[in-house]
XYZ file of C-alpha atoms in Angstrom:
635
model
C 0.000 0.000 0.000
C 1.529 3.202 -1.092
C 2.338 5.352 1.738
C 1.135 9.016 1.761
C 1.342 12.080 4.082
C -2.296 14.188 3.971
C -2.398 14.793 7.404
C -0.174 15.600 10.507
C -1.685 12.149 11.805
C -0.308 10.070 8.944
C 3.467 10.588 10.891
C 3.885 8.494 13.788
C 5.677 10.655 16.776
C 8.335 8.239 16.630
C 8.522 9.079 12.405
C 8.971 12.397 13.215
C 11.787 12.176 15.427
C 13.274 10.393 12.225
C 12.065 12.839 10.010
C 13.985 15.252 11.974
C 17.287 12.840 12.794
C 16.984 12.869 8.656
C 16.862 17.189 8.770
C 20.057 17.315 10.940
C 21.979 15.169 8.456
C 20.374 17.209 5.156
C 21.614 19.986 7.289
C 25.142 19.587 7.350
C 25.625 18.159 4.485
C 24.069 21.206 2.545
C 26.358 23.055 4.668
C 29.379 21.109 3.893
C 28.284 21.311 -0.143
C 27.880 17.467 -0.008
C 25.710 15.922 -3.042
C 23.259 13.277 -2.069
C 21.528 10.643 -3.920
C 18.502 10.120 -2.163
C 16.295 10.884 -4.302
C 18.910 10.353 -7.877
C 16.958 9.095 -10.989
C 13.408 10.184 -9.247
C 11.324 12.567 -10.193
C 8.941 14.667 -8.189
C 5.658 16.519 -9.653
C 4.606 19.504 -7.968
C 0.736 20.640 -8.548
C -0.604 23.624 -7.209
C -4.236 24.792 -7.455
C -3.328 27.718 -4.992
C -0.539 30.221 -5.356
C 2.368 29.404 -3.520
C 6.494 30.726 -3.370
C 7.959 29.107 -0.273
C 6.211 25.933 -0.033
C 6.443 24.957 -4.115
C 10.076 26.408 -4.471
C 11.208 24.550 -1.545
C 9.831 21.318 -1.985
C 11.507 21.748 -5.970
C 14.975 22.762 -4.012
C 14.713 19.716 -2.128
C 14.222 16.839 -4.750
C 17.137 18.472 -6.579
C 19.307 18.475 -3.873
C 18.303 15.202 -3.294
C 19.603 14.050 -6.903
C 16.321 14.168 -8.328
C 14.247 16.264 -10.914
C 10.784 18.246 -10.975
C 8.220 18.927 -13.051
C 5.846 21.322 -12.367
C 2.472 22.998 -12.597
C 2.789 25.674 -10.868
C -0.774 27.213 -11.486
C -3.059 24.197 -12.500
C -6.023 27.038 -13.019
C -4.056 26.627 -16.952
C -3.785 23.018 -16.997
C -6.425 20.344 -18.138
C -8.527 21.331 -14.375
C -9.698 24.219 -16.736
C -11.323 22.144 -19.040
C -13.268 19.843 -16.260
C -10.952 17.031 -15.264
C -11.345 15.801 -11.692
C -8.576 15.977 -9.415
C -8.994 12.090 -9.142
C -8.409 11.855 -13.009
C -5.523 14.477 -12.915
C -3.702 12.640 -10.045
C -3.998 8.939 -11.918
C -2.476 10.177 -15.152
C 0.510 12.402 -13.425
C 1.089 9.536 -11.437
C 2.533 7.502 -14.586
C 4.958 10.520 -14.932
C 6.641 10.882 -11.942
C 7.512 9.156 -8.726
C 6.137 11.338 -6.010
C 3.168 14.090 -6.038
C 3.288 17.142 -4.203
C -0.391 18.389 -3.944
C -2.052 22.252 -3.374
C -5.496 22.136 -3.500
C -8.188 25.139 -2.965
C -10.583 22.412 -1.596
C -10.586 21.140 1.915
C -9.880 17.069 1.625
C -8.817 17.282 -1.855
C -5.359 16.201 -0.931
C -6.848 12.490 0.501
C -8.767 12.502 -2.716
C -5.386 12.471 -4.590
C -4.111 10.314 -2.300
C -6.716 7.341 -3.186
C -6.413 8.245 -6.585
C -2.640 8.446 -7.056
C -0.156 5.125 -7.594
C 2.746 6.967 -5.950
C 3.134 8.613 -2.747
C 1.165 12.348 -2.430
C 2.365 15.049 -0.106
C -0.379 17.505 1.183
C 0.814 20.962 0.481
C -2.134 22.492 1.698
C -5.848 21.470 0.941
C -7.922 24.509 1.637
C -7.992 25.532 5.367
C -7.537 22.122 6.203
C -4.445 21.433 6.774
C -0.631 21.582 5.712
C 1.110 19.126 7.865
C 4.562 19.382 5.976
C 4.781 23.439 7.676
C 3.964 21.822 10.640
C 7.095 19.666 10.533
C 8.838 22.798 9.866
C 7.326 24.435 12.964
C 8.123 21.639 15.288
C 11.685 21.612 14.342
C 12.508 25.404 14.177
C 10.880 25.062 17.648
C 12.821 22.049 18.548
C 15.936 23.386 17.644
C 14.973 26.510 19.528
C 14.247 25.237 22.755
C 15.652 21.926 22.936
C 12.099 20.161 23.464
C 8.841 20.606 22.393
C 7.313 18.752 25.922
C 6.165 21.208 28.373
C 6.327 24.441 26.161
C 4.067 26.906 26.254
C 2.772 28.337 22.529
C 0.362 31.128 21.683
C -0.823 30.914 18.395
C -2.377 34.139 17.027
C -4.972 35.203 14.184
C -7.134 33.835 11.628
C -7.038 30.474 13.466
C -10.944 29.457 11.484
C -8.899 29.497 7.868
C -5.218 28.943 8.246
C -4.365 25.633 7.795
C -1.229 25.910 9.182
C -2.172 26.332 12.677
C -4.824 23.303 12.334
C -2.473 21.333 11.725
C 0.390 22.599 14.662
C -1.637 22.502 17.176
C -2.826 18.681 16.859
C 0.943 18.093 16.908
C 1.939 20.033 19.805
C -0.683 18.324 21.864
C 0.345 15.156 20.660
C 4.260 16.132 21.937
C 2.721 17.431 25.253
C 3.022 21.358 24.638
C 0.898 23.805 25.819
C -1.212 25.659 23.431
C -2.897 29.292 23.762
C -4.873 30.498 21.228
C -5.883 34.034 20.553
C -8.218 34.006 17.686
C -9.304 37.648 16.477
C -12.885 37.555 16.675
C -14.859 35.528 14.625
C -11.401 33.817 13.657
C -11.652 31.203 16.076
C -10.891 27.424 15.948
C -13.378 25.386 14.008
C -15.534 23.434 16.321
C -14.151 20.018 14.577
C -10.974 20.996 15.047
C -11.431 21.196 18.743
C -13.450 18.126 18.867
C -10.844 15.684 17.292
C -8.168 17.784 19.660
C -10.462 16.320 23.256
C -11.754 13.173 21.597
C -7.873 11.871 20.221
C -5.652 13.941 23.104
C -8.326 14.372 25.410
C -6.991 18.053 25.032
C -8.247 21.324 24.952
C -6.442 24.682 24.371
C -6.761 27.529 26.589
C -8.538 30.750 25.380
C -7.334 34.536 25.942
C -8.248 37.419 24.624
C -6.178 40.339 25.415
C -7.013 43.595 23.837
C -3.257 44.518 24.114
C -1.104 41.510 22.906
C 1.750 43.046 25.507
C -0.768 41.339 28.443
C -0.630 38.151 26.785
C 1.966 36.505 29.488
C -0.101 37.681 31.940
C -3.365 36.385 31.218
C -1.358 33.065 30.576
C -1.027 33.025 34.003
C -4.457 33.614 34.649
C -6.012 30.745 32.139
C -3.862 28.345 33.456
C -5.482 28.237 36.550
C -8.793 27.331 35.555
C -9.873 23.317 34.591
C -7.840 22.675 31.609
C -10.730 21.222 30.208
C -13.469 23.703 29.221
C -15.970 20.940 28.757
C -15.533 20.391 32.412
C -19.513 20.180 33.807
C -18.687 20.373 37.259
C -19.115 24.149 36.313
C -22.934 23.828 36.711
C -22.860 23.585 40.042
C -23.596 26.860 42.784
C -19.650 27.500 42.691
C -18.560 30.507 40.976
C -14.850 31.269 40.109
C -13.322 34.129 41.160
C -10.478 34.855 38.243
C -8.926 37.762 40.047
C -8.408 36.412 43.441
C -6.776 33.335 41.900
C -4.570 34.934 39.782
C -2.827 36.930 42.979
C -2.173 33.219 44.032
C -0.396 31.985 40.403
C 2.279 30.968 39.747
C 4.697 32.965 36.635
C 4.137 30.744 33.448
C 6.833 31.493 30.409
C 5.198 31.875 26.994
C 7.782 30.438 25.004
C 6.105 31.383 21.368
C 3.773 33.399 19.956
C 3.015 31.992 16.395
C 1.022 34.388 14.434
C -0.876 33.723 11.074
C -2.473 35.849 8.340
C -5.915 36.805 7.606
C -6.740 34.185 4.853
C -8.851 36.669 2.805
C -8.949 34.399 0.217
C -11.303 31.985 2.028
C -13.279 34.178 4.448
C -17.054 35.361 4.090
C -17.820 38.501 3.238
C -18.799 39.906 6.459
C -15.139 39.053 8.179
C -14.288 42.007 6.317
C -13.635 44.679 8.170
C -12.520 42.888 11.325
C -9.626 44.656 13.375
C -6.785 42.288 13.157
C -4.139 41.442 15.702
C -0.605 42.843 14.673
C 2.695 42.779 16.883
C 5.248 45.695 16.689
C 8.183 46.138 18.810
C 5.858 47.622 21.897
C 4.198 43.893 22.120
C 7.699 42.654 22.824
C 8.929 45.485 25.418
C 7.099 43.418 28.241
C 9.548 41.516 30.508
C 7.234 38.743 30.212
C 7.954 37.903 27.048
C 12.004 38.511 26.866
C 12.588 34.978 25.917
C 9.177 34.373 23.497
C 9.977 33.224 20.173
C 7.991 34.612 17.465
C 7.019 33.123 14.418
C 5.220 32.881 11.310
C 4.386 30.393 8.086
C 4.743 33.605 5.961
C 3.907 35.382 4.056
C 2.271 37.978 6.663
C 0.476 40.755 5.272
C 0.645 43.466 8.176
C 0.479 41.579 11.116
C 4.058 41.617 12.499
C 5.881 44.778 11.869
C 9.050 44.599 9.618
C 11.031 46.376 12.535
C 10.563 43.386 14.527
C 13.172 41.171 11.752
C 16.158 42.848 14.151
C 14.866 41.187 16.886
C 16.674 38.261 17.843
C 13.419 36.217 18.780
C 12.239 36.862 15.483
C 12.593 33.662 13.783
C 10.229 33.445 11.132
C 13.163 33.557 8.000
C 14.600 30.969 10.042
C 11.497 29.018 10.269
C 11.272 29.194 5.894
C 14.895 28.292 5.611
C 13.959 25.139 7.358
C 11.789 24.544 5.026
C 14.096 23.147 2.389
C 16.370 20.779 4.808
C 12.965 19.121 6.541
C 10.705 18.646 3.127
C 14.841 16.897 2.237
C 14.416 14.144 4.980
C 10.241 13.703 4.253
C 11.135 13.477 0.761
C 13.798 10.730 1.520
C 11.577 9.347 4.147
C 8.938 8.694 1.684
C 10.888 7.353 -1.222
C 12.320 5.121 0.960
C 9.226 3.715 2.658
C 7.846 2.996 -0.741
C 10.358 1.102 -2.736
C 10.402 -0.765 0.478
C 6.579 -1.576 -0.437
C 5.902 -0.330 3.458
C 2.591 -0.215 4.423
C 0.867 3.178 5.162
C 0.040 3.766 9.022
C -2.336 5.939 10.515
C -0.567 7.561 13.549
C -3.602 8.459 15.395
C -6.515 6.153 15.568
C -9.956 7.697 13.832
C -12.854 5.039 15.062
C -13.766 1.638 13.337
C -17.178 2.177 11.930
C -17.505 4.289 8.819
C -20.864 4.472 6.320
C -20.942 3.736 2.918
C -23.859 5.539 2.149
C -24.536 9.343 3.730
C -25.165 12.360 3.800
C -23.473 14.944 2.243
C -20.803 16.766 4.453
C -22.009 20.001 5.785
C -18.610 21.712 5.179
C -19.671 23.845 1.685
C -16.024 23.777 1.084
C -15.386 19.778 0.798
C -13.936 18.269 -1.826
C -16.800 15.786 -1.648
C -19.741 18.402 -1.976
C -17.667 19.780 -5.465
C -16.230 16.121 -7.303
C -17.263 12.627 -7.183
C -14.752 10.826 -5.025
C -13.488 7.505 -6.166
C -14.014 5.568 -2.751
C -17.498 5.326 -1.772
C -16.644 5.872 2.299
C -16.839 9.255 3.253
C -17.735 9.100 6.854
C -17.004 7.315 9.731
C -18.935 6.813 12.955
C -18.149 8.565 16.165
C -18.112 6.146 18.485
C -17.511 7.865 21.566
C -20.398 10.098 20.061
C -22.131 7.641 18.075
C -25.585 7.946 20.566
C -26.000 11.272 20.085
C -25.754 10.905 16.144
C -22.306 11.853 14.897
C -20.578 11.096 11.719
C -17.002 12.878 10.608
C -16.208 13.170 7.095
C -13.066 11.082 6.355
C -11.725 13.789 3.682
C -12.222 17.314 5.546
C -12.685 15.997 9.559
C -16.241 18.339 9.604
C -18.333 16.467 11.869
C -22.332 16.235 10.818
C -25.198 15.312 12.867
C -27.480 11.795 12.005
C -30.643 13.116 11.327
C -32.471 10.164 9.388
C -31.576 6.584 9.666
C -32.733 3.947 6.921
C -32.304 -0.091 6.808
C -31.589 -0.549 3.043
C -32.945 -4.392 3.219
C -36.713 -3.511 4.716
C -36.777 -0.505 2.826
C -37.431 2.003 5.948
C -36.273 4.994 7.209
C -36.741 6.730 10.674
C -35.834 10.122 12.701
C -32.295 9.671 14.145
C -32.445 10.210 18.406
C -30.151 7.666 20.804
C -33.312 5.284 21.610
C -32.151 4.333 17.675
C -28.466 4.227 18.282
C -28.461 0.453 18.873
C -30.270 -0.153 15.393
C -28.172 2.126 13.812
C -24.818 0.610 15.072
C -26.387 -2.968 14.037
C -27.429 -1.818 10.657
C -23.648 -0.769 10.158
C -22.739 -4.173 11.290
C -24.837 -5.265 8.773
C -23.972 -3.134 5.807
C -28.213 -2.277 6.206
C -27.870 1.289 6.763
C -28.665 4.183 4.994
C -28.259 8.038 6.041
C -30.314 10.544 4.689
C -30.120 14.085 4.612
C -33.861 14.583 5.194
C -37.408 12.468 5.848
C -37.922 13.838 1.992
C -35.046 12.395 0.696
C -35.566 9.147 2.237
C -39.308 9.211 0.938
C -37.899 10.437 -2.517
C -35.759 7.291 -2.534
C -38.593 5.077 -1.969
C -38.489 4.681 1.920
C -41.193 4.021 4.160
C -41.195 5.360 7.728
C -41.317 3.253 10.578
C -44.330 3.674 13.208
C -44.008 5.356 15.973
C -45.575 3.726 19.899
C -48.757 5.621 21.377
C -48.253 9.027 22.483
C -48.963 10.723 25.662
C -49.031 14.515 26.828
C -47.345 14.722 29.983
C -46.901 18.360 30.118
C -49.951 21.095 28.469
C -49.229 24.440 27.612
C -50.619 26.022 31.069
C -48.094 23.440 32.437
C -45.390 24.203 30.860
C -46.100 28.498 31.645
C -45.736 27.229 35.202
C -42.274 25.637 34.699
C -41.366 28.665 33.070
C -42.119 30.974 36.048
C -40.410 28.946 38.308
C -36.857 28.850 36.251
C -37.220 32.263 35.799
C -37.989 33.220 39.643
C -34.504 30.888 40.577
C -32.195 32.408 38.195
C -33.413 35.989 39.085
C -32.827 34.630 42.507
C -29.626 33.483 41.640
C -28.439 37.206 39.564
C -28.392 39.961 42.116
C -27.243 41.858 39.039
C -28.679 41.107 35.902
C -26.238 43.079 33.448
C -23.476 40.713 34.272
C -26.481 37.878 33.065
C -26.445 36.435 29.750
C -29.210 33.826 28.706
C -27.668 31.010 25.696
C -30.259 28.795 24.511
C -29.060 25.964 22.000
C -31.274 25.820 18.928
C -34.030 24.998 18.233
C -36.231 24.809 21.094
C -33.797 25.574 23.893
C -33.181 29.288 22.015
C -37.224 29.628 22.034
C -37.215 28.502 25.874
C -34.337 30.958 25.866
C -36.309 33.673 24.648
C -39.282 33.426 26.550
C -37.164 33.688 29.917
C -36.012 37.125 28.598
C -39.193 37.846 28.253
C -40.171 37.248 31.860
C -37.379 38.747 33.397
C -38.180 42.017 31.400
C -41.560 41.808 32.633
C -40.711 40.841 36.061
C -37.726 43.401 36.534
C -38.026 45.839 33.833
C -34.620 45.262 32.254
C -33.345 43.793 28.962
C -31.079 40.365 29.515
C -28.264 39.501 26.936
C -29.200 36.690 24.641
C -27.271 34.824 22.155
C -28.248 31.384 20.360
C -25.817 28.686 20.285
C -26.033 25.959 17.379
C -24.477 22.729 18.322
C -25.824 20.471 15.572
C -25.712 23.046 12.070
C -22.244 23.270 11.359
C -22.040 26.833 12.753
C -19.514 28.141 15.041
C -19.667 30.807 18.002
C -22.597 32.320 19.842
C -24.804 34.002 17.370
C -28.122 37.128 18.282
C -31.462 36.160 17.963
C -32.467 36.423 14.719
C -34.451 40.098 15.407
C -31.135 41.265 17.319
C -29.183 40.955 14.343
C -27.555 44.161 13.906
C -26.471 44.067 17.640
C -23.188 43.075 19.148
C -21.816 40.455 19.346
C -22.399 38.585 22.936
C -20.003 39.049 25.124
C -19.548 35.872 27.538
C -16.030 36.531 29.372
C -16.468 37.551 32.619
C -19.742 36.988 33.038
C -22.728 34.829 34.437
C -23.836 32.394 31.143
C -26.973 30.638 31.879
C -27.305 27.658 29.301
C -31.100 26.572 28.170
C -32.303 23.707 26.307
C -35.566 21.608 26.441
C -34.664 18.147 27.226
C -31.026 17.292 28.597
C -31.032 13.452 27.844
C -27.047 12.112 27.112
C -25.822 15.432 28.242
C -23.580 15.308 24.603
C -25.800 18.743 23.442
C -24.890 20.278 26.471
C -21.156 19.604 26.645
C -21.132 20.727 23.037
C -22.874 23.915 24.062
C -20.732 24.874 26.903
C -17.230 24.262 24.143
C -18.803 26.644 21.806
C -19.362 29.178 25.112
C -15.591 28.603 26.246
C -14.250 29.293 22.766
C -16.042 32.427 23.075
C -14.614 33.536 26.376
C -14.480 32.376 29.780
C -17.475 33.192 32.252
C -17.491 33.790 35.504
C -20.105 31.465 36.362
C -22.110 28.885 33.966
C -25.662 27.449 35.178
C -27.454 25.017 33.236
C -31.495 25.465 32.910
C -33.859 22.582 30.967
C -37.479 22.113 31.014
C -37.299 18.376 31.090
C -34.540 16.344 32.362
C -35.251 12.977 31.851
C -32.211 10.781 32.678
C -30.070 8.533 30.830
C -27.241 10.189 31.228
C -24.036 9.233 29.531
C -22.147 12.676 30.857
C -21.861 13.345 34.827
C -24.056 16.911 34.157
C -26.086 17.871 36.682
C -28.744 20.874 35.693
C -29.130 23.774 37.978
C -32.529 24.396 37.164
C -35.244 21.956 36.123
C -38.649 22.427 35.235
C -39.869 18.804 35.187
C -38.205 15.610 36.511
C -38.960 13.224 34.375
C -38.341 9.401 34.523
C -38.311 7.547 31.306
C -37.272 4.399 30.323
C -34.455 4.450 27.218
C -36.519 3.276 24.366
C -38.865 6.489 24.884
C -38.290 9.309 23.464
C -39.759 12.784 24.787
C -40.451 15.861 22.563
C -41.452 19.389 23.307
C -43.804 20.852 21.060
C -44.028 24.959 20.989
C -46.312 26.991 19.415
C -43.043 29.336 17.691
C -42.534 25.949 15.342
C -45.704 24.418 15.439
C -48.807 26.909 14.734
C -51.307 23.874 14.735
C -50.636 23.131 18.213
C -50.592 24.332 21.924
C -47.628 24.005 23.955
C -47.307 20.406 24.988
C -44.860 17.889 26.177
C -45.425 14.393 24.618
C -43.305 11.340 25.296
C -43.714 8.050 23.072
C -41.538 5.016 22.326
C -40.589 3.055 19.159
C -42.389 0.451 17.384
C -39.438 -2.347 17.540
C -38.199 -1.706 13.610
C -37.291 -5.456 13.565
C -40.468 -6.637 15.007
């Protein structure tokens, strides 16, 4: 099996460390003028969909200074990708030409598209703000050779941290090598919520957040983050504990930041409306503070404003360094590679991704996937989340965007059904079974012919009087609970929990003649960061650092919405306090979340399923709270 590198993951940490033992030795001999014959009688094929002047020329520098030759298409927009071909088609008929591929692609997962496709080994060069893992390598060892170590360091990585690739790919790699990473995304710039994911679910890691408005405090509030749970997914934070940040920090203990890796704003992928945004730049005042007298700073390059060009005088400025790395590492991966295939070596996936994929799905619900713009040759495009698989999970095996289950089908009796965990043991025997079918929609699965399974008798439990009740109450105990109510902010995870949400505000306006802050949170759509209610549009954005968050939904079953709710909260800022408020809790839980505020205790049993029905998203009917079981599919 040809071996490739698309990802960070596809090295081994112990590969590295040879990749690197390799880098020393392409070092010195470079420096001693020695010729080596790696790489003689190969030759290497560089494509690039993107532009590109110190990745491309340095990857061409190193297979001739390996004793090899290039050829190269530097801008494939004039190649035979003008006319229509696939990237699938390109890569199987440049593969006949040349021994090794080195791959740019404006698509996220186009490089593992070439690397099924291709019959010799494919280097990711960057596959839309995926990744780029081969920078990475060049990060670790500028860094390594730097400090000595990458274990125990502490790196702040700066910017457009949503687009550039390069940082989604360093910081799965530092956490792998036991760094510590701090990440200080400009605003609406932050980490992609899958990124974050696959960093707690593979390295049971999670970055800290900061914020400063004045990069020079950036030290300082190191010290300050590092004291609280170094998991922001934590849920012992819904408890009546608060967190005092201030009084804690007197007690902390100096922490060295020992690199602050800024990135560019990757205008060439953002939306329209991150135009505008005021973007974080360094300049020789940022570096004054004592704190940060022995913090490295670096850069993938090219920047476009933010570090200023007096800072190259600075010692600690590495970044050139950094890029003249470039040529000696992407050397020893070169050789590495070359070598591992004529040996016929197998490829190895460095970091385990789950066991259960599906064969038939969805579409992913990243717009910028290779797999929503080509046909891909391999008919696998997701695999199961196991550790998430109850609460409906798949990730797409090209661009790592996780999508939510939302309708199951058995492909042998034909039927479909509404994904919740009651279904989760079908589901994962289906898969067993090569039986099941994901659809994107109940209409697409009735468009392709399915019938839906019958649901169990259903019983109101709750009525809309009822349910005003429970509403009072939860309001009267969190305004019992918020002697001041501007440091309050109510987050209710769409869709119901934001309409539960929303009539709280409500009451508290009425009940103490003051507007709350509100925000919606969306766990399950694909979008990131705490977004206004749809009339508050034109407001600003929610603010959650430093202040009381009180998190609504209707129904806390698995407690997997939840956790996912409070991420997207800590990614936003750190709160002082975070309180948890459902109308129905009704058990099963697979998380150790305990609600603040309930309105109903409900016992069920886990084959029944309970659903709140509003009048804001169903006109033909009162408020009411209905729970109902499953008609056994197989029966």
């Amino acid at each position: 099996m040809t071996r490739h590198v698309v990802a960070i993951a596809d090295l081994a940490d112990e590969e590295i460390e040879e990749i690197f033992r390799r880098t020393e030795r392409m070092e010195k001999a470079l420096a001693a003028g020695e010729t080596l014959g790696d790489a003689g009688g190969r030759i290497m094929a560089t494509l690039f969909y993107e532009p590109s002047t110190r990745t491309r020329l340095s990857f061409e520098a190193a297979m001739w200074r390996l004793g090899g030759a290039v050829i190269s298409a530097p801008d494939m927009k004039s190649s035979s990708a003008a006319k229509g071909e696939t990237l699938a088609d390109t890569m199987k008929v440049v593969s006949s030409y040349a021994d090794l591929l080195v791959v740019r692609h404006f698509w996220d997962g186009a490089a593992r598209v070439a690397a099924e496709s291709a019959s010799v080994p494919v280097i990711n060069a960057g596959d839309g703000s995926h990744e780029h893992p081969t920078q990475t390598l060049c990060d670790l060892y500028t860094l390594r050779r730097a400090k000595g170590t990458l274990k125990g360091l502490t790196i702040a990585v700066g910017g457009d941290l949503k687009y550039g690739r390069t940082v989604h790919s360093l910081v799965r790699a530092l956490a792998r090598f036991g760094a510590n990473i701090v990440v200080v995304p400009v605003r609406g710039m932050e980490f992609p919520a899958w990124l974050l994911q696959q960093l707690a679910d593979e390295y049971d890691y999670q970055p800290t957040v900061a914020r400063p408005d004045d990069l020079r405090a950036l030290a300082r509030d190191v010290h300050a983050l590092y004291l609280t749970p170094a998991k922001p997914h934590q849920l012992t934070l819904f408890t009546d504990a608060e967190f005092d940040l201030e009084e804690r920090l007197a007690h902390a203990e100096p922490i060295t930041l020992d690199a602050l890796y800024m990135t560019r704003q990757q205008r060439e992928r953002q939306e329209a409306t991150d135009d505008g945004v005021e973007y974080l730049k360094v300049d020789t005042d940022t570096f004054q503070d004592p704190s940060m007298r022995h913090t490295l700073l670096m850069h993938p390059l090219p920047r476009t404003g933010e570090i200023a060009a007096a800072l190259d005088r600075d010692p600690r400025a590495i970044y050139f360094q950094q890029a003249a790395y470039g040529v000696p590492v992407r050397m020893a991966l070169v050789a590495f590679l070359l070598e591992h295939h004529a040996a016929g070596a197998r490829a190895s996936q460095a970091v385990a991704r789950g066991d259960g994929t599906i064969r038939i799905g969805p579409r992913c619900t990243n717009p910028n996937c290779i797999t929503r713009r080509e046909d891909v040759t391999s008919d696998t495009r997701f695999r199961l989340h196991r550790e998430r698989a109850g609460a409906g999970h798949l990730v797409c095996l090209y661009c790592d965007h996780e999508s939510r289950i939302l309708v199951i089908g058995n492909r042998k009796s034909r039927h479909f059904h509404v994904y919740d965990e009651p279904m989760y043991g079908y589901l994962d025997g289906w898969l067993r079974d090569s039986a099941l079918v994901i659809f994107d929609s109940v209409k697409q699965a009735e468009e392709a012919g399915y019938k839906p399974y019958k649901l169990g008798p259903q019983k109101a439990i709750m009525n809309a009087e009822e349910i005003d009740h429970s509403l009072d109450a939860l309001t009267d105990a969190i305004l019992a609970d918020t002697p001041e109510l501007n440091e309050l902010v109510i987050i209710g995870i769409k869709t119901a929990g934001a309409y539960i949400a929303h009539r709280l505000t409500e009451r508290i306006r009425d009940k103490r003649g003051a507007e709350v802050d509100f925000g919606v949170v969306d766990v399950h759509g694909g979008a990131d960061g705490i977004r206004r209610w749809p009339g508050q549009a034109d407001a600003e954005p929610v603010e959650v650092a430093d202040r009381s968050i009180v998190l609504v939904d209707d129904v806390i079953n698995s407690g997997w919405t939840v956790k996912d709710a409070l991420a997207a909260i800590w990614r936003a800022g750190r709160p002082r306090a975070a309180r948890l408020a459902v109308l129905i809790d009704r058990g099963h839980r697979q998380l150790p979340i305990k609600p603040t505020y309930v309105g109903k205790h409900l016992p069920t049993a886990a084959h029944e399923r309970v659903r709140v029905r509003l009048r804001e998203l169903d006109r033909e009917h009162k408020d009411t709270v209905v729970i109902y079981s499953y008609v056994d599919p197989e029966a």
